[in-house]
Amino acid sequence: MGCSFSGLNALYDAVNGGGDVWINENRYRIIRQLGEGGFAFVYLVKEVVAEGSVKKLKDPSHISDNGMYAVKKVLIQTPEQLELVRQEIRVSSLFSHPNLLPLLDHAIIAVKGTQEGSWNHEAYLLFPVHLDGTLLDRAKAMKEKKEFFPTLTVLQIFQQLCAGLKHMHNFEPAYAHNDVKPGNVLITNRKGQPPLAILMDFGSAGPAKREIRSRSEALQLQEWAAEHCSAPYRAPELWDCPSHADIDERTDIWALGCTLYAIMYGMSPFEYALGESGGSLQLAIVNGQIKWPPGPNPPYPDALHQFVIWMLQPQVAMRPHIEDVIIHVDKLLAKYST
Ligand SMILES: Nc1ncnc2c1ncn2[C@@H]1O[C@H](COP(=O)(O)OP(=O)(O)OP(=O)(O)O)[C@@H](O)[C@H]1O
């Protein structure tokens, strides 16, 4: 799926009252908005099939039975934003795994800017739609109701995230997702099966290994991380990077540890610092100061708490790789599924 760039490839259909989007040869009717991000809106769309026409998606295994999809519209105002979207498209196209959201089609178009003679761009990215929302929505709703996922469900969701990440970490060269968090996991309920967990949003993903060899490289990395890696899930080495450091995909393992905690308790283990007067998220993270919910009789066995602590090693050299994490989650699943 190469990066197409043409005013003809996709165009917002003004003639039809702005209700339709074209992505290459396929036309989609916008049903409603599903969510929004920094410069993006995500819509539920239904494919408009002209009589006698045949659906032309590159990978026919992703053709939806009911014609429903998600379209992400990204507003692009600077060359840097255009390069970021192109990067997201390139990276998304690299992977094919049941726990990673596939990019089905895309188009980038030029649109007239507000100033006379100026041009901006819009990107349209087509994905399978998952209408049950994100892990963040679910974990927050449960927290409000003071409910908890059963231990087995926590592990089943977590195992799927690990499987998706392993696919990225084992890529040649290794890729890091760089923004693993509950808001980037789509959760779908399935009858008689554990919920399906799918990692999405590859806007921050890239080759994982970086050799930092000077103060200015370290500061550049911190600046990049401040923009791309959500603060409560950001690894210590991305907050306070030494002038000589070998960064690798274990930044994702840190975020994964925070995400396991969030599946249980609805927030990052460091988010408490934001609510404390004089509290500092960065200090809590670089010192690895996890706060567990107070009170006796925690809803989860100590083995799950220890699992989180093991992934949240502030020193990268001590932090496990994805293969180690998978061995451990498999062991816990065997233990708690009986
Ligand atoms: N395939 C999908 N199916 C259903 N809902 C989706 C889908 N993709 C995205 N969404 C919804 O749209 C929201 C924003 O999507 P996404 O995270 O990709 O945008 P973003 O601009 O990269 O966001 P952020 O600024 O948080 O990184 C998600 O939180 C989710 O609620």
Coordinates of C-alpha atoms and ligand atoms in Angstrom, one line a residue:
M1 CA 0.0 0.0 0.0
G2 CA 2.2 2.9 -1.2
C3 CA 1.6 6.4 0.0
S4 CA -0.8 8.0 -2.5
F5 CA -0.9 11.7 -2.9
S6 CA -3.4 13.2 -5.3
G7 CA -6.3 15.5 -5.2
L8 CA -8.2 12.8 -7.2
N9 CA -7.5 10.0 -4.9
A10 CA -9.7 11.2 -2.1
L11 CA -12.0 14.1 -1.9
Y12 CA -14.5 15.4 0.5
D13 CA -17.7 15.2 -1.4
A14 CA -19.0 18.8 -1.1
V15 CA -21.7 18.0 -3.7
N16 CA -23.3 15.5 -1.3
G17 CA -23.5 18.0 1.5
G18 CA -20.1 16.9 2.9
G19 CA -21.5 13.6 4.1
D20 CA -19.3 11.3 1.9
V21 CA -15.6 10.6 1.8
W22 CA -13.8 9.1 -1.1
I23 CA -10.7 7.0 -0.5
N24 CA -9.2 6.0 -3.8
E25 CA -12.1 4.2 -5.7
N26 CA -14.2 3.6 -2.7
R27 CA -16.9 5.9 -1.3
Y28 CA -18.0 6.0 2.3
R29 CA -20.9 7.8 4.0
I30 CA -20.2 9.4 7.4
I31 CA -22.6 8.0 10.0
R32 CA -21.2 9.7 13.2
Q33 CA -18.1 10.8 15.0
L34 CA -16.4 8.1 17.1
G35 CA -13.6 10.1 18.7
E36 CA -11.0 12.7 18.2
G37 CA -7.3 13.2 18.9
G38 CA -4.9 16.1 18.6
F39 CA -5.4 16.9 14.9
A40 CA -7.7 14.1 14.0
F41 CA -11.3 13.1 13.9
V42 CA -12.4 9.5 13.7
Y43 CA -15.8 8.7 12.1
L44 CA -18.0 5.6 11.8
V45 CA -18.6 5.3 8.0
K46 CA -20.6 3.0 5.8
E47 CA -19.4 2.1 2.4
V48 CA -21.6 3.3 -0.5
V49 CA -21.6 0.6 -3.1
A50 CA -22.7 1.5 -6.6
E51 CA -24.7 -1.1 -8.3
G52 CA -22.5 -3.7 -10.1
S53 CA -19.3 -2.4 -8.5
V54 CA -16.8 -4.6 -6.8
K55 CA -15.0 -3.7 -3.6
K56 CA -11.3 -2.9 -4.2
L57 CA -9.4 -3.3 -0.9
K58 CA -5.9 -4.5 -1.1
D59 CA -6.5 -7.2 1.5
P60 CA -9.9 -8.7 1.0
S61 CA -9.8 -10.5 4.3
H62 CA -10.6 -7.2 6.0
I63 CA -13.7 -6.4 4.0
S64 CA -16.4 -5.8 6.5
D65 CA -19.7 -7.8 6.2
N66 CA -21.9 -4.9 7.0
G67 CA -19.9 -2.3 5.1
M68 CA -19.0 -0.4 8.3
Y69 CA -15.5 1.0 8.9
A70 CA -13.7 3.7 10.8
V71 CA -12.1 6.6 8.9
K72 CA -9.6 8.8 10.6
K73 CA -9.4 12.3 9.1
V74 CA -6.1 14.1 9.9
L75 CA -5.8 17.8 9.5
I76 CA -2.4 18.8 8.2
Q77 CA -1.1 22.3 8.4
T78 CA 2.7 22.0 8.3
P79 CA 5.3 20.0 6.4
E80 CA 6.2 18.3 9.7
Q81 CA 2.6 17.2 10.2
L82 CA 2.5 15.8 6.7
E83 CA 5.7 13.8 7.3
L84 CA 4.2 12.5 10.6
V85 CA 1.1 11.2 8.8
R86 CA 3.2 9.7 6.0
Q87 CA 5.3 8.0 8.7
E88 CA 2.1 6.7 10.4
I89 CA 0.9 5.2 7.1
R90 CA 4.3 3.7 6.3
V91 CA 4.6 2.1 9.8
S92 CA 1.0 0.8 9.9
S93 CA 1.5 -0.9 6.5
L94 CA 4.5 -2.9 7.8
F95 CA 2.6 -5.0 10.3
S96 CA 0.0 -7.7 10.0
H97 CA -1.2 -9.3 13.3
P98 CA -4.6 -10.0 14.8
N99 CA -3.8 -7.7 17.8
L100 CA -2.6 -4.7 15.8
L101 CA -5.1 -2.5 14.0
P102 CA -4.5 -2.8 10.2
L103 CA -4.6 0.2 7.9
L104 CA -6.9 -0.9 5.1
D105 CA -6.6 2.1 2.7
H106 CA -5.5 5.7 2.8
A107 CA -5.3 8.9 0.8
I108 CA -3.8 12.3 1.3
I109 CA -5.4 15.3 -0.5
A110 CA -4.6 19.0 -0.9
V111 CA -7.4 21.4 0.3
K112 CA -7.6 25.2 0.0
G113 CA -6.4 27.0 3.2
T114 CA -8.2 29.9 4.9
Q115 CA -5.7 32.4 3.5
E116 CA -5.9 33.4 -0.2
G117 CA -3.7 31.0 -2.3
S118 CA -2.7 28.8 0.7
W119 CA -3.0 25.0 0.7
N120 CA -3.3 22.5 3.5
H121 CA -3.6 18.8 3.4
E122 CA -6.0 16.3 4.8
A123 CA -5.3 12.6 5.2
Y124 CA -8.0 9.9 5.3
L125 CA -7.1 6.6 6.9
L126 CA -9.5 3.6 6.7
F127 CA -9.5 1.0 9.5
P128 CA -11.8 -1.9 10.7
V129 CA -14.3 -0.4 13.2
H130 CA -14.5 -1.6 16.8
L131 CA -17.6 -0.1 18.4
D132 CA -17.1 -1.2 22.0
G133 CA -14.6 1.5 22.6
T134 CA -11.1 1.6 24.1
L135 CA -9.7 0.0 27.2
L136 CA -9.5 3.4 28.7
D137 CA -13.3 3.9 28.3
R138 CA -13.9 0.5 29.8
A139 CA -11.4 0.8 32.7
K140 CA -12.7 4.3 33.6
A141 CA -16.3 3.1 33.6
M142 CA -15.4 0.1 35.8
K143 CA -13.5 2.4 38.2
E144 CA -16.5 4.7 38.6
K145 CA -18.7 1.7 39.4
K146 CA -16.0 0.3 41.7
E147 CA -16.0 -2.9 39.7
F148 CA -12.9 -4.8 38.6
F149 CA -12.1 -7.1 35.7
P150 CA -11.6 -10.7 36.9
T151 CA -8.0 -11.7 37.3
L152 CA -8.3 -14.0 34.3
T153 CA -9.7 -11.3 32.0
V154 CA -6.9 -8.9 33.0
L155 CA -4.4 -11.5 32.0
Q156 CA -6.2 -12.4 28.8
I157 CA -6.3 -8.8 27.6
F158 CA -2.7 -8.3 28.6
Q159 CA -1.6 -11.4 26.8
Q160 CA -3.1 -10.1 23.5
L161 CA -1.3 -6.8 23.9
C162 CA 2.0 -8.6 24.4
A163 CA 1.4 -10.7 21.3
G164 CA 0.8 -7.5 19.2
L165 CA 3.9 -5.8 20.7
K166 CA 6.0 -8.9 20.1
H167 CA 5.2 -8.7 16.4
M168 CA 6.6 -5.1 16.4
H169 CA 9.6 -5.8 18.7
N170 CA 10.7 -8.8 16.6
F171 CA 10.5 -6.9 13.3
E172 CA 13.7 -6.4 11.5
P173 CA 14.8 -3.8 12.6
A174 CA 12.9 -3.8 16.0
Y175 CA 10.1 -1.3 16.1
A176 CA 8.7 0.4 19.3
H177 CA 5.1 1.5 19.4
N178 CA 6.1 4.4 21.8
D179 CA 2.6 5.2 22.9
V180 CA 1.2 2.0 24.5
K181 CA -1.6 3.1 26.8
P182 CA -5.3 2.0 27.5
G183 CA -6.5 4.8 25.2
N184 CA -4.7 3.2 22.3
V185 CA -6.3 -0.3 22.8
L186 CA -9.6 -1.1 21.2
I187 CA -11.6 -3.7 23.2
T188 CA -14.4 -5.8 21.6
N189 CA -16.7 -8.0 23.5
R190 CA -17.1 -11.6 22.2
K191 CA -19.7 -14.1 23.2
G192 CA -18.1 -17.1 25.1
Q193 CA -14.6 -15.7 24.5
P194 CA -12.3 -13.2 26.3
P195 CA -12.6 -9.6 25.0
L196 CA -10.5 -9.0 21.8
A197 CA -7.7 -6.4 22.4
I198 CA -6.2 -4.5 19.5
L199 CA -3.4 -2.0 19.8
M200 CA -3.8 1.0 17.5
D201 CA -2.3 4.4 16.7
F202 CA 1.1 3.9 15.1
G203 CA 1.6 7.7 14.9
S204 CA 4.5 7.6 17.3
A205 CA 6.0 4.2 16.3
G206 CA 9.4 3.8 14.7
P207 CA 12.7 1.9 14.8
A208 CA 13.4 1.2 18.5
K209 CA 17.1 1.3 18.9
R210 CA 18.7 4.8 19.3
E211 CA 22.3 5.4 20.3
I212 CA 22.5 8.6 22.4
R213 CA 26.1 9.9 22.4
S214 CA 25.9 13.5 23.5
R215 CA 24.0 15.9 25.7
S216 CA 22.2 17.5 22.7
E217 CA 21.1 14.1 21.4
A218 CA 19.7 13.3 24.8
L219 CA 17.8 16.6 24.9
Q220 CA 16.5 16.0 21.4
L221 CA 15.2 12.6 22.4
Q222 CA 13.5 14.1 25.5
E223 CA 11.9 16.7 23.3
W224 CA 10.6 14.1 20.9
A225 CA 9.3 11.9 23.7
A226 CA 7.5 14.9 25.3
E227 CA 5.5 15.2 22.0
H228 CA 4.9 11.6 21.2
C229 CA 4.8 9.5 24.4
S230 CA 1.9 10.1 26.8
A231 CA 3.4 11.4 30.0
P232 CA 1.9 9.0 32.6
Y233 CA 3.1 6.0 30.5
R234 CA 6.5 7.5 29.5
A235 CA 9.6 5.5 30.5
P236 CA 12.2 7.2 32.9
E237 CA 14.9 7.2 30.2
L238 CA 12.7 9.4 28.0
W239 CA 12.3 11.9 30.8
D240 CA 15.8 12.1 31.9
C241 CA 18.1 10.7 29.3
P242 CA 21.8 10.3 30.0
S243 CA 24.3 11.7 27.5
H244 CA 25.5 8.2 26.8
A245 CA 22.6 5.7 26.5
D246 CA 21.4 2.9 24.4
I247 CA 17.6 3.2 24.0
D248 CA 15.6 0.2 22.9
E249 CA 12.1 -1.3 22.6
R250 CA 12.0 -1.7 26.4
T251 CA 10.5 1.8 26.6
D252 CA 7.3 -0.1 25.5
I253 CA 7.8 -2.6 28.4
W254 CA 7.6 0.3 30.8
A255 CA 4.4 1.5 29.2
L256 CA 3.1 -2.1 29.2
G257 CA 3.7 -2.4 32.9
C258 CA 1.7 0.9 33.4
T259 CA -1.0 -0.5 31.2
L260 CA -1.3 -3.7 33.2
Y261 CA -1.8 -1.6 36.3
A262 CA -4.4 0.5 34.4
I263 CA -6.4 -2.6 33.3
M264 CA -6.7 -3.4 37.0
Y265 CA -7.1 0.1 38.6
G266 CA -8.2 2.4 35.7
M267 CA -5.2 4.7 35.6
S268 CA -1.4 4.7 35.3
P269 CA 0.4 3.8 38.6
F270 CA 2.0 7.3 38.6
E271 CA -1.0 9.4 37.8
Y272 CA -1.6 9.9 41.5
A273 CA 1.3 12.4 41.5
L274 CA -0.8 14.8 39.3
G275 CA -3.4 15.0 42.1
E276 CA -0.9 15.7 44.9
S277 CA 0.0 19.3 45.7
G278 CA 3.6 19.7 44.7
G279 CA 3.5 16.2 43.2
S280 CA 5.6 15.6 40.1
L281 CA 4.8 12.9 37.6
Q282 CA 8.4 12.9 36.4
L283 CA 9.8 12.4 39.9
A284 CA 7.4 9.6 40.6
I285 CA 8.3 7.9 37.3
V286 CA 12.1 8.3 37.5
N287 CA 12.1 7.0 41.0
G288 CA 9.6 4.2 40.2
Q289 CA 7.3 5.2 43.0
I290 CA 4.2 3.1 42.3
K291 CA 1.2 3.7 44.5
W292 CA -1.2 0.8 45.1
P293 CA -4.8 1.4 46.0
P294 CA -5.1 1.6 49.8
G295 CA -6.9 -0.8 52.0
P296 CA -6.8 -4.5 52.9
N297 CA -8.0 -7.3 50.6
P298 CA -6.8 -6.0 47.2
P299 CA -8.9 -7.3 44.3
Y300 CA -5.9 -8.9 42.6
P301 CA -3.4 -11.5 43.8
D302 CA 0.1 -10.2 44.8
A303 CA 1.5 -12.1 41.8
L304 CA -0.1 -9.4 39.5
H305 CA 1.3 -6.6 41.5
Q306 CA 4.8 -8.2 41.4
F307 CA 4.4 -8.6 37.6
V308 CA 3.8 -4.8 37.3
I309 CA 6.8 -4.0 39.5
W310 CA 9.0 -6.3 37.4
M311 CA 8.2 -4.4 34.3
L312 CA 8.6 -1.0 36.0
Q313 CA 12.3 -1.2 36.5
P314 CA 13.7 2.3 36.2
Q315 CA 17.0 0.9 35.0
V316 CA 16.6 -0.3 31.4
A317 CA 19.2 -3.1 31.8
M318 CA 17.1 -4.7 34.5
R319 CA 13.8 -4.4 32.6
P320 CA 12.5 -7.6 30.8
H321 CA 12.1 -8.0 27.1
I322 CA 8.7 -8.9 25.5
E323 CA 9.6 -12.6 25.3
D324 CA 10.2 -12.7 29.1
V325 CA 6.9 -10.9 29.7
I326 CA 5.1 -13.4 27.5
I327 CA 6.6 -16.4 29.3
H328 CA 5.4 -14.9 32.6
V329 CA 1.9 -14.0 31.5
D330 CA 1.5 -17.5 30.1
K331 CA 2.5 -19.0 33.5
L332 CA 0.1 -16.7 35.3
L333 CA -2.7 -17.6 32.9
A334 CA -2.1 -21.3 33.4
K335 CA -2.3 -20.7 37.2
Y336 CA -5.4 -18.6 37.3
S337 CA -7.4 -20.3 34.6
T338 CA -7.9 -23.4 36.7
Ligands
LIG1 N1 -11.0 1.6 14.4 C1 -11.7 2.3 15.4 N2 -12.9 1.9 15.8 C2 -13.6 2.5 16.7 N3 -13.1 3.7 17.3 C3 -11.9 4.2 16.9 C4 -11.1 3.5 16.0 N4 -10.0 4.2 15.8 C5 -10.1 5.3 16.7 N5 -11.2 5.2 17.3 C6 -11.7 6.2 18.3 O1 -11.1 7.5 18.0 C7 -10.3 8.0 19.1 C8 -9.1 8.7 18.5 O2 -8.3 7.8 17.7 P1 -6.7 7.9 17.6 O3 -6.1 7.5 19.0 O4 -6.3 7.0 16.5 O5 -6.5 9.4 17.3 P2 -5.2 10.3 17.6 O6 -5.4 11.6 17.0 O7 -4.0 9.5 17.2 O8 -5.3 10.3 19.2 P3 -4.3 10.8 20.3 O9 -4.1 12.2 20.2 O10 -4.9 10.3 21.6 O11 -3.0 10.0 20.0 C9 -9.9 6.7 19.9 O12 -9.7 7.0 21.2 C10 -11.2 5.9 19.7 O13 -12.2 6.3 20.7

